[in-house]
Tab-separated table of C-alpha atoms in Angstrom:
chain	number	residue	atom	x	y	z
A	1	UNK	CA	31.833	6.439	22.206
A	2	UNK	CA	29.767	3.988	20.247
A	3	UNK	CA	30.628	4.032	16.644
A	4	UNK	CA	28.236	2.922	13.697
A	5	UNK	CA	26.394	-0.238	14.573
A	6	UNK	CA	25.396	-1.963	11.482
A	7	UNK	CA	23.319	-5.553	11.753
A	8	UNK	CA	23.275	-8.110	11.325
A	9	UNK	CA	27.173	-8.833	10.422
A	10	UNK	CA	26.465	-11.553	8.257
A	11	UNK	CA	23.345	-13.017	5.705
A	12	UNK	CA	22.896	-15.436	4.074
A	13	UNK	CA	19.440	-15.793	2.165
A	14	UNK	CA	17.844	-17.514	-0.614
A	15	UNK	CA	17.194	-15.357	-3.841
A	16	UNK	CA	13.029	-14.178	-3.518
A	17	UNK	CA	13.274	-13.462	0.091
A	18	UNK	CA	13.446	-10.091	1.577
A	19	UNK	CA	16.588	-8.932	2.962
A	20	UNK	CA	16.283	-6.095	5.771
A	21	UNK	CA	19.594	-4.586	7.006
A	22	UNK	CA	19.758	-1.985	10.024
A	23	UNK	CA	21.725	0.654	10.927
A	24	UNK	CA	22.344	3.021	14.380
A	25	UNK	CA	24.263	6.179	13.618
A	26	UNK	CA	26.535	7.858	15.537
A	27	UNK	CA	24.099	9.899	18.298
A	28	UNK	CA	24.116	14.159	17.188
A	29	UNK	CA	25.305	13.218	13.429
A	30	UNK	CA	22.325	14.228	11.020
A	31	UNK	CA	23.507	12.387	7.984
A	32	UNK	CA	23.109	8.913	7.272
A	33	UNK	CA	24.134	7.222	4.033
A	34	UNK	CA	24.076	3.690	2.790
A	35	UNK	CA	26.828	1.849	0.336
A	36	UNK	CA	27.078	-0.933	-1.286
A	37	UNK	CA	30.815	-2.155	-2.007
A	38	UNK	CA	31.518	-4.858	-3.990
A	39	UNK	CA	34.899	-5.928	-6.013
A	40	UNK	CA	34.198	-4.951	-9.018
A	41	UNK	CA	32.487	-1.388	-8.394
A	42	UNK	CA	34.308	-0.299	-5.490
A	43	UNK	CA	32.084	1.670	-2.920
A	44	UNK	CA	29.037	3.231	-4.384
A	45	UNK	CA	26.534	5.485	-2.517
A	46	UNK	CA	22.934	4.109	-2.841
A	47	UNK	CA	20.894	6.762	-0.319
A	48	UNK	CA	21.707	9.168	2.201
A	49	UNK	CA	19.374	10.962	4.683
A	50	UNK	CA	19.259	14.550	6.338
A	51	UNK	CA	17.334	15.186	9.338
A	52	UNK	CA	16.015	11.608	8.493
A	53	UNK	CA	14.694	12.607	5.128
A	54	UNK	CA	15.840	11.001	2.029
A	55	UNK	CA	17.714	13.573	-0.271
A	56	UNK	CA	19.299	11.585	-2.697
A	57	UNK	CA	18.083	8.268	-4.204
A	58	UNK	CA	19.645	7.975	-7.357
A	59	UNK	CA	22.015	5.439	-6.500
A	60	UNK	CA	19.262	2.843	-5.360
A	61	UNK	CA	19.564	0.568	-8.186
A	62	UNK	CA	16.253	-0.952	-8.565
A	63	UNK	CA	12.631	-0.347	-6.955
A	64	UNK	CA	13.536	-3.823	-4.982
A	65	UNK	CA	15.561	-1.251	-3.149
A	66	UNK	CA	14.192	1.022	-0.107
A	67	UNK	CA	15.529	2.810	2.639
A	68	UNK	CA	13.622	4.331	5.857
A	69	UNK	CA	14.689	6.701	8.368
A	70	UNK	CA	12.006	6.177	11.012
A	71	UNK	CA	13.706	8.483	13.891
A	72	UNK	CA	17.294	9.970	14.002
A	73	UNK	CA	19.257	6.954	15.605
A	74	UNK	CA	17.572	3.928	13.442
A	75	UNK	CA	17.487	3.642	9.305
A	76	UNK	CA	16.753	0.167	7.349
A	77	UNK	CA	17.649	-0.711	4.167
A	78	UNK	CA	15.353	-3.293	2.901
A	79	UNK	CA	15.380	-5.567	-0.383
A	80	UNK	CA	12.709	-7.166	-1.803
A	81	UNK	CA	12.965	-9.678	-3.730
A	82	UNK	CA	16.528	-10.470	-3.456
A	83	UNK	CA	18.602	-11.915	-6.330
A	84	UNK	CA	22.178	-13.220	-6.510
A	85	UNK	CA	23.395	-10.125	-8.024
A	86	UNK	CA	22.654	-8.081	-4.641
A	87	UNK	CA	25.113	-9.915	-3.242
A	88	UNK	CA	27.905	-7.278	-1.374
A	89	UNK	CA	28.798	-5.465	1.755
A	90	UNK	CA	26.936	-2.638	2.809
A	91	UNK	CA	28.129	-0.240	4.623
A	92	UNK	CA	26.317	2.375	6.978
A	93	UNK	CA	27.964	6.065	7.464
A	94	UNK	CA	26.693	8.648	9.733
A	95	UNK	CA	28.499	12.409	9.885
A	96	UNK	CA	27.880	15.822	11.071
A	97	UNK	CA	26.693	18.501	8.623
A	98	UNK	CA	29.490	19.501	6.170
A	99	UNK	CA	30.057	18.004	2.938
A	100	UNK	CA	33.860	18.259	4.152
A	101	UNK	CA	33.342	16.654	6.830
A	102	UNK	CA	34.336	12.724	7.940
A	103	UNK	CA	32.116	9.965	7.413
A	104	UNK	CA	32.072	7.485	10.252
A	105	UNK	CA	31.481	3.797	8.699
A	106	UNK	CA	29.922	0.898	10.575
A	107	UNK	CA	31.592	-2.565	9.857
A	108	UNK	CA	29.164	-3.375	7.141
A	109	UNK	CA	27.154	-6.468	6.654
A	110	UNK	CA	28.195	-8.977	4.157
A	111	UNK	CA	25.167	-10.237	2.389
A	112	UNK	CA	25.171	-13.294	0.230
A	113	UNK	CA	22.240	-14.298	-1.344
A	114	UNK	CA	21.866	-17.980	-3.012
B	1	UNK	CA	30.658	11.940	-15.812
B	2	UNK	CA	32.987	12.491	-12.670
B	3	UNK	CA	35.468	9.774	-11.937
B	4	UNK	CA	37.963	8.856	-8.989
B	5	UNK	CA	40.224	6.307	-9.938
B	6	UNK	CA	42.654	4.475	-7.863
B	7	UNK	CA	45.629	1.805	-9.270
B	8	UNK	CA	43.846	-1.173	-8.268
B	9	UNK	CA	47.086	-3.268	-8.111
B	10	UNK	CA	48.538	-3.797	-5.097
B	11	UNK	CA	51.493	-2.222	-3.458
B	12	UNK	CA	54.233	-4.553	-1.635
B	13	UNK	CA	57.025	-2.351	-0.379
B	14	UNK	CA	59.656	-3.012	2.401
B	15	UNK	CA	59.033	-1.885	6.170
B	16	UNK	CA	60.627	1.653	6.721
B	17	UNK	CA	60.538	2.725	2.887
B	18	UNK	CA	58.251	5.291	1.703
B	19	UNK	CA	54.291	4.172	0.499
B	20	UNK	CA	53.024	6.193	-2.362
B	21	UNK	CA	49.716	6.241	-3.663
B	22	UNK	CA	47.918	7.599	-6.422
B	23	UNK	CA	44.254	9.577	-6.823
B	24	UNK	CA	43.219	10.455	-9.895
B	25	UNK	CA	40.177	12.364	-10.834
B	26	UNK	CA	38.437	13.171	-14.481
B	27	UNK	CA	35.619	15.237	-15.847
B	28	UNK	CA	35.403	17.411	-12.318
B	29	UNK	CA	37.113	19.814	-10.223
B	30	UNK	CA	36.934	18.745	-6.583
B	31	UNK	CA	37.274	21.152	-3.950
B	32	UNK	CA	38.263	18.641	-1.803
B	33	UNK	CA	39.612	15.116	-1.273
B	34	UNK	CA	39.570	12.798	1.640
B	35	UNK	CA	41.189	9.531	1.979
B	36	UNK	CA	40.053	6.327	4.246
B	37	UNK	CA	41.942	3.265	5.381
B	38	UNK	CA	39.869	-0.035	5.102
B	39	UNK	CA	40.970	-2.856	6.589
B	40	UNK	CA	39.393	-6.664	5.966
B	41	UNK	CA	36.027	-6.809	7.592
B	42	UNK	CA	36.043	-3.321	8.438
B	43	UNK	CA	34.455	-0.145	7.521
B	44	UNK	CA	36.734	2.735	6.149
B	45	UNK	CA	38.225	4.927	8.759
B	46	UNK	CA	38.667	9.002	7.530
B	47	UNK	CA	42.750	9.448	7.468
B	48	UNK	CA	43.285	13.142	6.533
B	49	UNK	CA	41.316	15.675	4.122
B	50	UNK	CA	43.045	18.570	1.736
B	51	UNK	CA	41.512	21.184	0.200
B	52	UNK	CA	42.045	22.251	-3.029
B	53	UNK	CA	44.047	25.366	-2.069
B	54	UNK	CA	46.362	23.254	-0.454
B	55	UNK	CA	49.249	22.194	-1.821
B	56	UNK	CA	50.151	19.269	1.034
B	57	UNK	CA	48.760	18.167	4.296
B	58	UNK	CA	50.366	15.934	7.182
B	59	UNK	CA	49.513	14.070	10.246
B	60	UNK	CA	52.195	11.823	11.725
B	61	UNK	CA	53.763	9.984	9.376
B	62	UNK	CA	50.993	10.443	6.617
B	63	UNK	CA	51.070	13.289	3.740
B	64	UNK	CA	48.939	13.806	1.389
B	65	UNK	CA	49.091	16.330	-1.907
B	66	UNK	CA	47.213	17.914	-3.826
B	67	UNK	CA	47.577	19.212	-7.907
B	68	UNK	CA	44.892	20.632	-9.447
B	69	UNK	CA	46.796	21.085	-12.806
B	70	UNK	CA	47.248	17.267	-12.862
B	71	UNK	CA	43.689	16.415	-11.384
B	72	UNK	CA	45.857	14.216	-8.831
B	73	UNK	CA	46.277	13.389	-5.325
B	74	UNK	CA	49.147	11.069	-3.581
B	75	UNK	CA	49.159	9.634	-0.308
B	76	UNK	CA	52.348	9.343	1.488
B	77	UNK	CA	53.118	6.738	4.324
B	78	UNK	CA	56.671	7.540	5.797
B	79	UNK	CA	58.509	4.817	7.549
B	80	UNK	CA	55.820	2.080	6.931
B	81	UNK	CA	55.355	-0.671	8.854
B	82	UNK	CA	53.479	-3.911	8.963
B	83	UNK	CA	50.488	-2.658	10.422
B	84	UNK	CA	50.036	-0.225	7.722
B	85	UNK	CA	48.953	-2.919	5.285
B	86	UNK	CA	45.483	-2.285	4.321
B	87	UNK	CA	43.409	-0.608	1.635
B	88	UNK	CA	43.208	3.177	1.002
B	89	UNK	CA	40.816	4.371	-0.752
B	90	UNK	CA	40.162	8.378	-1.858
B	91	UNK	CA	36.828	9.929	-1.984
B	92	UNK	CA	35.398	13.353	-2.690
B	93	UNK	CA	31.939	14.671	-3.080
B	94	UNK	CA	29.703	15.418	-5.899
B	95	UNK	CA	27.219	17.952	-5.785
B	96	UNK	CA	26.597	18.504	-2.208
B	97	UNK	CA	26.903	15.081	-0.462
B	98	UNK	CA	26.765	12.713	-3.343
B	99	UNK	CA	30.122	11.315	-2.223
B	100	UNK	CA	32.670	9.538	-4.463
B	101	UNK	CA	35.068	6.639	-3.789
B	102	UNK	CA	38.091	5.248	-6.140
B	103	UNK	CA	37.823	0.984	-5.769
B	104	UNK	CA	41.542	1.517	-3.554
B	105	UNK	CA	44.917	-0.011	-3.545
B	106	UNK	CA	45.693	-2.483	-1.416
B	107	UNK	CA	49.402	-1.500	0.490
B	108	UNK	CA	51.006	-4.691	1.872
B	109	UNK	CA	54.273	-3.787	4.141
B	110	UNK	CA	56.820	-6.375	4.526
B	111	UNK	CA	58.456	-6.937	7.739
């Protein structure tokens, strides 16, 4: 079974440009959420989907931050402009319905921005 | 507002002692709490999930507790080995699915 596929793994990127990171979730899971995880804060949930709809957005920290769920097995997270400070790994999660249930992570992309 | 927090120190203990780790949670009554391994590079993998009407839950050589009257949860590795060295972090959920993560603690296991 295919697990979260996150891309790309790596990017690097000057500060001003726009960043897009992608994400495939697990096939049948209808949640999709998107962290950001850095050293000092730990993992922190920025947006997660149901049914492809955004529920919860309140952890997008600016409006350079957006996230689209176009269809159930493709989401983007896109920044624009970039700055130094975005700098992190995100991370992708898909799951099943449940708030009990496991979240299944992707291997994150590490994004450094100059 | 709620808080998980982990002891962010690392944890060096000998191969085939006992691993111990702490969860502690403030301002919020969880009625659950899940814990992840994360290893360098990777995403977190789900270990184990306990409810809060239950007092301990295992899976091979893992336990993990649960006391609501000190807002705490520990994470037992019996018999540790090498390859458990990684980072384990707890979680729990917010609301419906506003999920929570402590920053971890990073277990190193000595050969």
């Amino acid at each position: 079974d295919a697990g979260v596929i996150q891309s790309p793994r790596h990017e690097v990127t000057e500060m001003g440009q726009e960043v897009t990171l992608r994400c495939k979730p697990i096939s049948g899971h209808d949640y999709l959420f998107w962290y950001r995880q850095t050293m000092m804060r730990g993992l922190e949930l920025l947006i997660y989907f149901n049914n492809n709809v955004p529920i919860d957005d309140s952890g997008m920290p600016e409006d350079r931050f957006s996230a689209k769920m176009p269809n159930a097995s493709f989401s983007t997270l896109k920044i624009q402009p970039s700055e130094p400070r975005d700098s992190a790994v995100y991370f992708c999660a898909s799951s099943f319905s449940g708030s009990n249930q496991p979240q299944h992570f992707g291997d994150g992309t590490r994004l450094s921005i100059l | 507002s709620q808080k998980i927090e982990q002891n962010s120190e690392a944890l060096n203990i000998q191969e085939g002692k006992t691993a111990t780790l702490t969860c502690n949670y403030t301002n919020y009554s969880p009625a659950y709490l899940q814990w992840y391994r994360q290893d360098p590079g990777r995403g977190p993998v789900f270990l184990l999930l306990i409810r809060e009407n239950e007092k301990e839950k295992r899976k091979e050589r893992l336990k993990v507790t649960f006391d609501t009257t000190l807002k705490q949860s520990l994470f037992h590795i019996t018999a540790s080995q090498p390859a458990d060295s990684a980072t384990y972090l707890c979680a729990t959920v917010s609301g419906t699915y506003k999920y929570i993560f402590g920053t971890g603690t990073r277990l190193k296991v000595l050969a």
